[in-house]
XYZ file of C-alpha atoms in Angstrom:
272
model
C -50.646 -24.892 -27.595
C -54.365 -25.780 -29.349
C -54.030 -29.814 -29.321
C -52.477 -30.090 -25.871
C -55.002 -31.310 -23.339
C -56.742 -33.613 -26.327
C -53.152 -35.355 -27.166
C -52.022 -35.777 -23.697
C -55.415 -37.774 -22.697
C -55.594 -39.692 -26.311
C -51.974 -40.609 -25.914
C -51.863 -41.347 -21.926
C -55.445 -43.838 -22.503
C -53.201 -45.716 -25.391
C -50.306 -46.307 -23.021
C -52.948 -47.559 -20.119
C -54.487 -50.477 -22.131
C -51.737 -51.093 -24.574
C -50.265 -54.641 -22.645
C -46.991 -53.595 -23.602
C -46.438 -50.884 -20.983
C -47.292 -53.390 -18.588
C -45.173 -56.296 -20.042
C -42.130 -53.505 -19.831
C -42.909 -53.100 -15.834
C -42.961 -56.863 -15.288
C -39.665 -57.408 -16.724
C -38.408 -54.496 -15.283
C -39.199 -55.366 -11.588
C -38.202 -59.031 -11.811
C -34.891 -57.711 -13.649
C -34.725 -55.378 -10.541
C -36.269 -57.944 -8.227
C -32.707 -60.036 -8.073
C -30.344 -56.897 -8.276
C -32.300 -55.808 -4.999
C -32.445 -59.231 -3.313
C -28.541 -59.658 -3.761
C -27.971 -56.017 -2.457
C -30.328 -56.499 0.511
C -28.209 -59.915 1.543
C -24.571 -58.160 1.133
C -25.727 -55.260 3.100
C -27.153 -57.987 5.690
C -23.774 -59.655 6.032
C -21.613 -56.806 5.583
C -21.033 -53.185 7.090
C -22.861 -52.106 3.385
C -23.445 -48.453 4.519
C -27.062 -46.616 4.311
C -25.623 -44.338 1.623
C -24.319 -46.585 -0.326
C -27.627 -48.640 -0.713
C -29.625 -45.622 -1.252
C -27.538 -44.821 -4.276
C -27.145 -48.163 -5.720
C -30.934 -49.153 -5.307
C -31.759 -46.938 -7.648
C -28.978 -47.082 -10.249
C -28.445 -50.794 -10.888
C -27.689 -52.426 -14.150
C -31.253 -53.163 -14.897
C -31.682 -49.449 -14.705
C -29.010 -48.817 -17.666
C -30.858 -50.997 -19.576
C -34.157 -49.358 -19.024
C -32.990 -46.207 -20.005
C -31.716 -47.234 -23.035
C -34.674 -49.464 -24.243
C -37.585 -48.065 -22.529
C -37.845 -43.921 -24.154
C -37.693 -45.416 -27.543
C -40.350 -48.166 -27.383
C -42.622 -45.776 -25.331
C -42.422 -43.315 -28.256
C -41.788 -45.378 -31.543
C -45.268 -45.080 -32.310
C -45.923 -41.384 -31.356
C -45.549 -40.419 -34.943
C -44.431 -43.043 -36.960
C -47.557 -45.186 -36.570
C -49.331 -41.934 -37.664
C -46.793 -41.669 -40.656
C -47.194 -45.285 -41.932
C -50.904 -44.980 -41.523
C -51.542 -42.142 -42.939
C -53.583 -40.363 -40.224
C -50.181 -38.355 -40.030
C -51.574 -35.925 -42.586
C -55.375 -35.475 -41.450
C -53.405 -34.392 -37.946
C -51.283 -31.870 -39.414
C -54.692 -30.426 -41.535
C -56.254 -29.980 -38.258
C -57.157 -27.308 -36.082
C -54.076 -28.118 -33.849
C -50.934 -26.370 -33.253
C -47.418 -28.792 -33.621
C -46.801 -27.482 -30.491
C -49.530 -28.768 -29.155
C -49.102 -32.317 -30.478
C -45.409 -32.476 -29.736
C -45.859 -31.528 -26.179
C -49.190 -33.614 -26.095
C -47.376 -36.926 -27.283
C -44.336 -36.526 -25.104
C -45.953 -35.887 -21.957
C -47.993 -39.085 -21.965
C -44.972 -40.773 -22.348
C -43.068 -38.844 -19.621
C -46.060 -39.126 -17.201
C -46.251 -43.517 -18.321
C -41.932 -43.086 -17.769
C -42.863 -41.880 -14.257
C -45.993 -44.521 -13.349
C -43.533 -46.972 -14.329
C -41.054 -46.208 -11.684
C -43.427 -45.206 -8.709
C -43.720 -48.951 -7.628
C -40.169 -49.088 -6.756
C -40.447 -46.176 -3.717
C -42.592 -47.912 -1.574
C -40.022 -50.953 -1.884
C -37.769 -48.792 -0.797
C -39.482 -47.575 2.412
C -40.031 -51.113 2.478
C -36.626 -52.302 2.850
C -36.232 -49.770 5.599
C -37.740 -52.928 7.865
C -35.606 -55.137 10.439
C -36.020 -58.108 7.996
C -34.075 -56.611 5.066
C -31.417 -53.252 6.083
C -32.703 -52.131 9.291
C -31.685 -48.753 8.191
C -32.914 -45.451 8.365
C -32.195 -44.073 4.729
C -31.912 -40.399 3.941
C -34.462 -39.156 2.311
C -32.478 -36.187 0.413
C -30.308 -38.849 -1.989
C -33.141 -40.579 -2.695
C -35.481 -38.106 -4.037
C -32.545 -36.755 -5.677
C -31.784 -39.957 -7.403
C -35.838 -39.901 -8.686
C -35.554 -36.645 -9.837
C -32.251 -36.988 -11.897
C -34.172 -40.052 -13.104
C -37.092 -38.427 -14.172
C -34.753 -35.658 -15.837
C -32.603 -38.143 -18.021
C -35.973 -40.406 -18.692
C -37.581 -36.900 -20.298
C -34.372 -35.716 -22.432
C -34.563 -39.580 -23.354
C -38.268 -39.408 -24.108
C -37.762 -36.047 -26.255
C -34.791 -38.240 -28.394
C -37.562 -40.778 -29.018
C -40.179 -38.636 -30.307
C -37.449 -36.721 -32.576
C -36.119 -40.011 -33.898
C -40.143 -41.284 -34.530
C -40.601 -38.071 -36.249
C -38.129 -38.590 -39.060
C -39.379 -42.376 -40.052
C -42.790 -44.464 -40.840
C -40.631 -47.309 -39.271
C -41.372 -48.030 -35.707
C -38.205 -50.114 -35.671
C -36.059 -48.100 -36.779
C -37.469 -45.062 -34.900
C -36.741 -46.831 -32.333
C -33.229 -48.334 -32.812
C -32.403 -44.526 -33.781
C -33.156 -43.908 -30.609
C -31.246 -46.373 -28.604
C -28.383 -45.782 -30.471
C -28.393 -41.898 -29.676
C -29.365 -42.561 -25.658
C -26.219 -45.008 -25.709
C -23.636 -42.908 -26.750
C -24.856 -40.393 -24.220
C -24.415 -43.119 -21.274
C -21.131 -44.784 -23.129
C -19.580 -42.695 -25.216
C -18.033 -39.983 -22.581
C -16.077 -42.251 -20.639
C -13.546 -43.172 -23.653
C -13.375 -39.755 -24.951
C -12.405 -38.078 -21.855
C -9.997 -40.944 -21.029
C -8.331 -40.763 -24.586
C -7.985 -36.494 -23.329
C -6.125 -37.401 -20.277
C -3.962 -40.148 -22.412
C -3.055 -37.199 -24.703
C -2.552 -34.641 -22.062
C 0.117 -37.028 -20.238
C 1.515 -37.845 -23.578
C 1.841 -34.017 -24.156
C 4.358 -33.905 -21.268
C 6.833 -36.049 -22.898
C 5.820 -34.988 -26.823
C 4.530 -30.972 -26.766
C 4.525 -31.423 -30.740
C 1.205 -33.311 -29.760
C -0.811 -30.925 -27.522
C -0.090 -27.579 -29.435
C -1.244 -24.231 -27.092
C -4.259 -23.990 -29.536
C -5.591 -27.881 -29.204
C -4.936 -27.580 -25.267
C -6.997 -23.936 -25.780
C -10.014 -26.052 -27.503
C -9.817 -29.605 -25.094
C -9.846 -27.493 -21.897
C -12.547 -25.286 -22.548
C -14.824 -26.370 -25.594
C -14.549 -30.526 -25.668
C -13.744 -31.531 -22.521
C -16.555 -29.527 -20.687
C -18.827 -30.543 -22.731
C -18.391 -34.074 -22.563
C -18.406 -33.852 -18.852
C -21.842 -31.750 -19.682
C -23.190 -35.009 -21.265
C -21.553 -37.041 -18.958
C -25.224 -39.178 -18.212
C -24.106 -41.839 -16.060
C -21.882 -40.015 -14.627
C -24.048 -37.663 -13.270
C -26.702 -40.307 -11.865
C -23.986 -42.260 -10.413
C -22.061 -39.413 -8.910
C -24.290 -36.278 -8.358
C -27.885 -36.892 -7.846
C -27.393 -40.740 -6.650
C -25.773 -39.050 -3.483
C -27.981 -36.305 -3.383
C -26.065 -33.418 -4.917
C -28.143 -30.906 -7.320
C -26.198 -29.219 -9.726
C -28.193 -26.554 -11.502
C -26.198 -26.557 -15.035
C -26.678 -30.648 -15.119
C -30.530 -29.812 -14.295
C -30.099 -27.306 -17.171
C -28.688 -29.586 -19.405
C -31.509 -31.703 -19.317
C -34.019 -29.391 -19.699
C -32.207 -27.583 -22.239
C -31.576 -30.985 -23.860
C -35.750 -32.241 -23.506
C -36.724 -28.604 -25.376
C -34.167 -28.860 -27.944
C -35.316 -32.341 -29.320
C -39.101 -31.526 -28.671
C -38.157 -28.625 -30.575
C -36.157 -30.850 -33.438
C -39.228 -32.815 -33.576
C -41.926 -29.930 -33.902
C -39.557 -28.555 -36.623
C -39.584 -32.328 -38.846
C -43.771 -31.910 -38.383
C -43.817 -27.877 -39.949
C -41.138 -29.579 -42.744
C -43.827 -32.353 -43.431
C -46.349 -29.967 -43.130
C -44.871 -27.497 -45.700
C -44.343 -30.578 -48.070
């Protein structure tokens, strides 16, 4: 892991005066700023229960958004920058390990991911006040709901630095990216519905769901798109403050996987 410490501080510094972290927060908390304000009045005017507030500050649809823009601007640059400039090549010649870079890189953006949402807790103790809910809010669901956060944002984060890895392009590193962390939040929902549509189907037409395509649907594709179910698992599991240890898996399966994708583009570049 030679490289670490020295990446991690280089790349953190960059994200700390670079005005574009801090032009992503702004529009993030005024984005946020209304969704809030309208939840705050319905739950003033209507029995809007504790749990469900708790669960929906966090997951609103400015936070959709921020998932999928956010992870791939924060890491465009991580290598592509470094491949268009050419200082790509004096790294890789250096006393470093890819290891070491990899992990640097992606930890500065996972620990910028995480400054950029540490604002919004204190708003939420906030809105604990007799102005706003006047509720007590568990605090179980909602450190839940920041740690399944913090879990997707890093899997995200890896998917950036693999896509910046393969291109000199910034922009298309980065569209790469958003286009992989949206079919991850979009693309289950149609797929399992189109299983259940054939399933039913199969009652009335058997020709259609054979024993061996029932065999693979129940046990190979349909877990595994309820594995990579994203939004489903924010909404439904962590947002309420349920831990599932194979969806904490998955993530941290998924994060090492692309940080490993990406260390294995650098030793291809490096061998070339």
């Amino acid at each position: 892991m030679t490289g670490f410490l020295p990446t991690l501080k280089k790349e953190l510094f960059s994200y700390l005066v670079n005005p574009l972290g801090y032009v992503i927060l702004l529009l993030l908390y005024l984005l946020r700023g209304q969704e809030v304000r309208s939840m705050v009045l319905l739950a003033s005017r209507l029995p809007f229960g504790r749990d469900e507030f708790q669960s929906s500050y966090l997951l609103t649809g400015s936070t959709s958004l921020f998932l999928i823009l956010v992870p791939p601007i924060l890491t465009m640059r991580c290598f592509a920058e470094e491949r268009r400039s050419g200082s790509l090549e004096v790294l890789m010649t250096a006393p470093v390990s890819d290891l070491g870079v990899v992990l640097g890189k992606w930890g500065a953006a996972f620990a910028f991911f995480v400054v950029l949402w540490l604002p919004s807790m204190p708003i939420l103790w906030l809105l604990e006040g007799e102005s706003y809910t006047g509720a007590d809010l568990f605090t179980g669901p909602v450190l839940s709901s920041y740690l399944g956060m913090f879990l997707v944002g890093a899997m995200f984060l890896a998917i950036g630095c693999f896509t910046s890895s393969l291109t000199d392009n910034q922009l298309l590193a980065s569209l790469s990216g958003m286009v992989i962390i949206y079919a991850l939040l979009t693309a289950p929902t149609p797929l399992l519905q189109l299983i259940e549509n054939a399933r039913v189907e199969g009652v009335d037409d058997p020709g259609i769901w054979s024993s061996s395509v029932r065999f693979l649907t129940d046990n190979v594709f349909e877990p595994l798109l309820q594995q990579a179910f994203v939004s489903d698992h924010l909404a439904r599991w962590f947002g309420r403050g349920l831990l599932n240890s194979g969806q904490i898996a998955f993530y941290l399966a998924g994060t090492g996987a692309f940080l490993f994708l990406t260390m294995k583009s650098l030793e291809s570049r490096r061998i070339a």
